[in-house]
Short mmCIF file of C-alpha atoms in Angstrom, two decimals:
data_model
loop_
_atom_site.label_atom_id
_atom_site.label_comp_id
_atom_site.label_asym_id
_atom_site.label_seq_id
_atom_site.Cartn_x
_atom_site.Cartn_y
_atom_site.Cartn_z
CA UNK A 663 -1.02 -7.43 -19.58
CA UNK A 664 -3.13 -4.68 -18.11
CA UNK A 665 -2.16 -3.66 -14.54
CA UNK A 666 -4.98 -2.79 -11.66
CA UNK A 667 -7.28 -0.27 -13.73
CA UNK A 668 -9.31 2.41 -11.29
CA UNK A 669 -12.06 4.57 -12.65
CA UNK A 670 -13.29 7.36 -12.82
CA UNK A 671 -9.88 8.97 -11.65
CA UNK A 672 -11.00 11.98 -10.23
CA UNK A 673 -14.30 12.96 -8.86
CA UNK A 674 -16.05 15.39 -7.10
CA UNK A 675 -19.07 15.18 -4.47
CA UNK A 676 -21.59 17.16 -2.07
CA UNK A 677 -21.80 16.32 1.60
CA UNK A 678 -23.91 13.84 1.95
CA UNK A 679 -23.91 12.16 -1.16
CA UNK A 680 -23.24 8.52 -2.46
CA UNK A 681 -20.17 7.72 -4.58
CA UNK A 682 -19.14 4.18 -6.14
CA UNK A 683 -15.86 3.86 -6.97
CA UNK A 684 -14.74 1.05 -9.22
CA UNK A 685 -11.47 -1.40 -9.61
CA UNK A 686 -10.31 -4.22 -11.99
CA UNK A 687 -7.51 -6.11 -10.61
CA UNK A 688 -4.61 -7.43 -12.73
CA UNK A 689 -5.18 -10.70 -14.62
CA UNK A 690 -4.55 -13.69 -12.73
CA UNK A 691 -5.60 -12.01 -9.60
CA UNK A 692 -8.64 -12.68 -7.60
CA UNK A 693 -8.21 -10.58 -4.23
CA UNK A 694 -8.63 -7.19 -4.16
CA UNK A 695 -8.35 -4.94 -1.19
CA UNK A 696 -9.02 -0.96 -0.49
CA UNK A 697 -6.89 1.60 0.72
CA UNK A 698 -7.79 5.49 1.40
CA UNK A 699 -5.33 7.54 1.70
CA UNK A 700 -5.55 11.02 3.16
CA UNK A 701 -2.93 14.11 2.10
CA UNK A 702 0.24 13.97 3.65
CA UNK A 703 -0.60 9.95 5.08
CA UNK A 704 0.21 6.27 4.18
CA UNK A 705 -2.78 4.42 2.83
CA UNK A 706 -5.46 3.40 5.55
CA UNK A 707 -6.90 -0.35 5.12
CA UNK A 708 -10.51 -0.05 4.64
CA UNK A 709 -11.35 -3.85 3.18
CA UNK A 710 -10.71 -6.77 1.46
CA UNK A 711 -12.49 -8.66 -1.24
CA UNK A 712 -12.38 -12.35 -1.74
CA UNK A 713 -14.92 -14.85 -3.81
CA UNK A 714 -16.76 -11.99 -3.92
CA UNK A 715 -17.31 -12.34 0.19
CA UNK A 716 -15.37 -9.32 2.52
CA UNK A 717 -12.60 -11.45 4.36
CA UNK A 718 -11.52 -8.49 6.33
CA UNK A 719 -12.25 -4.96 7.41
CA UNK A 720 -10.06 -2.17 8.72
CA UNK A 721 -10.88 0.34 10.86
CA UNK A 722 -13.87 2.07 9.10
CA UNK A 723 -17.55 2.97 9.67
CA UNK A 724 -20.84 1.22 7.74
CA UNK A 725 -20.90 3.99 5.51
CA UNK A 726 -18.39 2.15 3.43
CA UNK A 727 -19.16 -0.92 1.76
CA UNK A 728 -17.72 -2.91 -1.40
CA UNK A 729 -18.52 -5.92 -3.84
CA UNK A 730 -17.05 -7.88 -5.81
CA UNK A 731 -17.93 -9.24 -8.70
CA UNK A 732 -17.58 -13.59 -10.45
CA UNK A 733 -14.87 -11.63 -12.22
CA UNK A 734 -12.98 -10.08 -9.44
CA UNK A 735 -13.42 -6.72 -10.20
CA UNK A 736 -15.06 -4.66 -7.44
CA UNK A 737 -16.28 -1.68 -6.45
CA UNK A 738 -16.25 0.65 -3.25
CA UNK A 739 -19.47 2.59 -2.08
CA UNK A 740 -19.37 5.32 0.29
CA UNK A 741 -22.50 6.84 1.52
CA UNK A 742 -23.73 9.85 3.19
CA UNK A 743 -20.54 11.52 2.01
CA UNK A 744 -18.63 13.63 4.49
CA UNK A 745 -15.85 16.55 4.12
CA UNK A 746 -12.78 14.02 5.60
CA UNK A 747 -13.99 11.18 3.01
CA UNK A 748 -11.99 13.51 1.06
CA UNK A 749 -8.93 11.09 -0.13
CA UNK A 750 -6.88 9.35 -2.92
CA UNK A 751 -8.55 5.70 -2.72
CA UNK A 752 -6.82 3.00 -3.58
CA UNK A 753 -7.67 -0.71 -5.14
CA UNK A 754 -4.74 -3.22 -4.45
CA UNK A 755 -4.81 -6.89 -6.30
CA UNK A 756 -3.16 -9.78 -5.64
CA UNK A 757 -3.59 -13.28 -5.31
CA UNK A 758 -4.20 -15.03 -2.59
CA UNK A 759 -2.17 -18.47 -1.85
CA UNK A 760 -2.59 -19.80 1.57
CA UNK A 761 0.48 -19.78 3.58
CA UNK A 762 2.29 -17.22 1.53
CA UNK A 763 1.61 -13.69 1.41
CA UNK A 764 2.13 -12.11 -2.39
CA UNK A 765 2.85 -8.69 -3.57
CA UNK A 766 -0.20 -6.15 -3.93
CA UNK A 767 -0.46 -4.03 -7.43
CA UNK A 768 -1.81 -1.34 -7.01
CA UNK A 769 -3.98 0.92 -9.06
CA UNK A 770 -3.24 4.98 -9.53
CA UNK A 771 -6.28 5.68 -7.46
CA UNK A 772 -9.67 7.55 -7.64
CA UNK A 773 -9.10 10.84 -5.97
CA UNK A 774 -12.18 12.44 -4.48
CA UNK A 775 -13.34 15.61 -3.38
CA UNK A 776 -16.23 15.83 -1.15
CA UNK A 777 -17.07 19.99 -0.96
CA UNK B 128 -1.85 -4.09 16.31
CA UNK B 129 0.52 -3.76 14.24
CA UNK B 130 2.87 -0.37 13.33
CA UNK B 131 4.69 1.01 11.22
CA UNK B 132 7.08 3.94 12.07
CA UNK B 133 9.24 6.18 9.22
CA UNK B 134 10.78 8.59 11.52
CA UNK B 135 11.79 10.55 8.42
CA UNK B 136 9.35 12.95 6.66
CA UNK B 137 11.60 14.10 4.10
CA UNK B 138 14.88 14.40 2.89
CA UNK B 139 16.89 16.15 0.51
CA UNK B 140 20.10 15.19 -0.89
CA UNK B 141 21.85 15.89 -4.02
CA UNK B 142 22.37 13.77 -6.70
CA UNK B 143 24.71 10.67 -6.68
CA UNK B 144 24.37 10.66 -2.87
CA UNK B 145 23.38 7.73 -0.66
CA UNK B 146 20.91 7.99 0.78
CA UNK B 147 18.79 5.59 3.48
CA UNK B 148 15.09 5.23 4.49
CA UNK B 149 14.31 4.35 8.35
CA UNK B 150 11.70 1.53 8.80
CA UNK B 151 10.77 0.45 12.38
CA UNK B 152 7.94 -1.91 13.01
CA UNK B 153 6.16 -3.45 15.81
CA UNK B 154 3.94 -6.91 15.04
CA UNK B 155 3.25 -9.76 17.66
CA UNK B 156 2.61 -12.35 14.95
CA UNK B 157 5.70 -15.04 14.57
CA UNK B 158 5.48 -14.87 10.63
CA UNK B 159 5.09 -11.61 9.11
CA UNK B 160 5.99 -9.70 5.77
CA UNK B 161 7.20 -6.58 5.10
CA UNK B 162 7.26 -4.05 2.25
CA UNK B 163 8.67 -1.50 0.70
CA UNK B 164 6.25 0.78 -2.04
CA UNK B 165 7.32 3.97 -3.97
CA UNK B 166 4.62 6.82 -5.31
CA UNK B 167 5.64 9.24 -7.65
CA UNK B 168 3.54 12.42 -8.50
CA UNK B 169 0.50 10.03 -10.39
CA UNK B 170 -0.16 8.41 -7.37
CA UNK B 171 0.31 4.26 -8.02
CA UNK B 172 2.17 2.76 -5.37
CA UNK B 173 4.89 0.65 -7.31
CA UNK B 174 6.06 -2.51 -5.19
CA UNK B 175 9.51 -2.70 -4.79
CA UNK B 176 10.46 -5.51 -2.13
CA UNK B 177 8.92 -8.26 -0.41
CA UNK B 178 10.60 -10.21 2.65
CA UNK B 179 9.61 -12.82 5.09
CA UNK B 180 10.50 -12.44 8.54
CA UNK B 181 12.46 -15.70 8.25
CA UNK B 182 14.90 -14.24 5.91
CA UNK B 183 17.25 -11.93 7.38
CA UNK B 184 19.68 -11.96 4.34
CA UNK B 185 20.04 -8.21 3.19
CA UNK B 186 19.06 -8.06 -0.30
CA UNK B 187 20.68 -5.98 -2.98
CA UNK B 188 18.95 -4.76 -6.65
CA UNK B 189 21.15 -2.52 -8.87
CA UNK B 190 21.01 0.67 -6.87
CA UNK B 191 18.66 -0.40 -4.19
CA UNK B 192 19.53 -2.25 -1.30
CA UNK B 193 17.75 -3.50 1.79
CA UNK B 194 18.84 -4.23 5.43
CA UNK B 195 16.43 -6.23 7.95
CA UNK B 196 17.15 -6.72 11.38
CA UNK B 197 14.50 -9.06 13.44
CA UNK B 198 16.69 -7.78 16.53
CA UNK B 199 15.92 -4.44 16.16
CA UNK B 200 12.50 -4.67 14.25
CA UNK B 201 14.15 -2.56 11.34
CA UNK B 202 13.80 -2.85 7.84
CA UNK B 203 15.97 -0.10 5.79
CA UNK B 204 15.90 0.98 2.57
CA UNK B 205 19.26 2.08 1.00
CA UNK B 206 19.77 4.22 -2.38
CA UNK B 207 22.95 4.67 -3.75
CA UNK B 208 24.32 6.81 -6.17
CA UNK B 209 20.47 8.46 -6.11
CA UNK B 210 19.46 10.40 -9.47
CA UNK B 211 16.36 12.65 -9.86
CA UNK B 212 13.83 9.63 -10.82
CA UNK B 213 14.55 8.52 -7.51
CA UNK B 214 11.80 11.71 -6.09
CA UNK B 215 8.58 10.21 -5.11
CA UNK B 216 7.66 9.09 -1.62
CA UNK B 217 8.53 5.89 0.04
CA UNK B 218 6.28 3.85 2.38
CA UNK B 219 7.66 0.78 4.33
CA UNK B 220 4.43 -1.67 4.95
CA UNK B 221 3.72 -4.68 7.38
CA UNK B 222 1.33 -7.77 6.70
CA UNK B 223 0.70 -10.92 8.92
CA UNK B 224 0.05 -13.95 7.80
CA UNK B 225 -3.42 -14.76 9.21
CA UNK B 226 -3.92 -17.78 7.01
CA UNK B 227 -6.21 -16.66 4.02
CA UNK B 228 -5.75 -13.33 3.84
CA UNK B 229 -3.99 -10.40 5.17
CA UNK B 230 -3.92 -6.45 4.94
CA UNK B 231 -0.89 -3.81 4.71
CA UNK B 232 -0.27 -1.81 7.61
CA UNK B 233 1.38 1.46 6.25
CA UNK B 234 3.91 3.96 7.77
CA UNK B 235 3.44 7.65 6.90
CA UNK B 236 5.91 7.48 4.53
CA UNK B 237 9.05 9.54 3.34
CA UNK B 238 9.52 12.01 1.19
CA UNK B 239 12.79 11.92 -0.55
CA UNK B 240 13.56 14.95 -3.42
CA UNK B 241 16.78 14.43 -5.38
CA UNK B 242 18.37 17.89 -6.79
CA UNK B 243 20.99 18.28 -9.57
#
C-alpha cells in the first residue's frame, strides 16, 4: 500500500518564477491538505483539498493556489516566486468522515529553493 | 485562533533516559484533537498519537507514553528508556472539529538528540 507520494523532491527556482508541485495521497484517502514549512519551524497550513473544491485556506497570499484532481491527487502552484517561498512543502492525506477528525499521512515533502 | 506552544527547542539526554516533551495549547472550540508527529532527517512527519478532547485517559505504547490535561491545556509526550532512533524532531499539533474539514495547527517543535 503506497503511502502519500510527493514529487519532484527537490527543486530549484528564480525569483519570480512559477513552480507546481505535485501530491498523491494514500489509497483510500480523498482529502489532501498543504503544509510549508520553513527551516527551523512547524509546518504552516496553506490549504485543503476536497472533491476537488478548496474547503479551507490558511493564512497565505493568491500567489498560491492548488487542484485537485477526480482521483484525489493534487497539486500546489506558486507563482511569481519569491526568496521566503523558500521551504520544505508538505502534502498531508486523510480521509474525511464528518464528525470525526482522522490522522493525516504525510508525504516526505518537495523542498524548494527559490535563489 | 488556535496555538500551539513547545517551550522546548531541544534537548539532549543520554541514552536509556526519560525523557518528556512540553505541549501547551490554547483552542476556544468545545471538541478538538490533538497530535503528536515525529520527523527524522528525510523529512516525513510520521503520526504517532491522536486524542479527542473528551478523553483524558493517559495513553501508554511500548516506550511512549502520553499525558493530557484539559485543566491545564497540556498534552505531554513521555519517552522512556530513549535509544538513538528516538533523534528526530517532535511537533505537538491542534485541529478543531469544524464539521467537514479541519487543518493542523503546529507548534515549533522540539528537537530531541539521543547520545550513546
Amino acid at each position: 500500500d503506497a503511502g502519500v507520494t510527493q514529487s519532484p523532491t527537490h527543486l530549484i527556482k528564480t525569483r519570480g518564477q512559477q513552480v507546481t508541485l505535485r501530491c498523491s495521497p494514500k489509497s483510500g484517502h480523498d482529502t489532501v491538505s498543504w503544509y510549508q514549512q520553513a527551516l527551523g519551524q512547524g509546518p504552516q497550513f496553506i490549504f485543503q483539498y476536497y472533491e476537488e473544491e478548496e474547503r479551507q485556506r490558511g493564512n497565505f497570499p493568491d500567489r498560491f493556489s492548488g487542484h485537485q484532481f477526480p482521483n484525489y491527487s493534487s497539486e500546489l502552484n506558486v507563482n511569481a516566486l519569491l526568496l521566503g517561498d523558500s521551504a520544505l512543502y508538505l502534502c498531508a492525506s486523510s480521509l474525511l468522515e464528518t464528525g470525526r477528525n482522522t490522522e493525516a499521512f504525510f508525504g516526505q515533502g518537495t523542498r524548494l529553493t527559490v535563489v | 485562533a488556535q496555538k500551539v506552544t513547545q517551550a522546548q527547542t531541544e534537548i539532549s539526554v543520554v541514552e536509556k533516559e526519560d525523557v518528556t516533551l512540553d505541549c501547551v495549547y490554547e483552542t476556544r472550540d468545545t471538541t478538538y484533537y490533538l497530535f503528536w508527529y515525529k520527523q527524522p532527517p528525510s523529512g516525513e512527519l510520521v503520526f504517532l498519537i491522536r486524542r479527542n478532547s473528551f478523553d483524558e485517559q493517559n495513553e501508554i505504547s511500548g516506550r511512549y507514553s502520553w499525558n493530557f490535561q484539559k485543566s491545564t491545556s497540556s498534552f505531554n509526550f513521555t519517552i522512556t528508556a530513549s535509544q538513538v532512533v528516538d533523534s528526530a524532531v517532535y511537533f505537538c499539533a491542534l485541529s478543531g472539529n469544524t464539521g467537514t474539514a479541519s487543518k493542523l495547527t503546529f507548534g515549533t517543535g522540539t528537537r530531541l538528540q539521543v547520545t550513546l
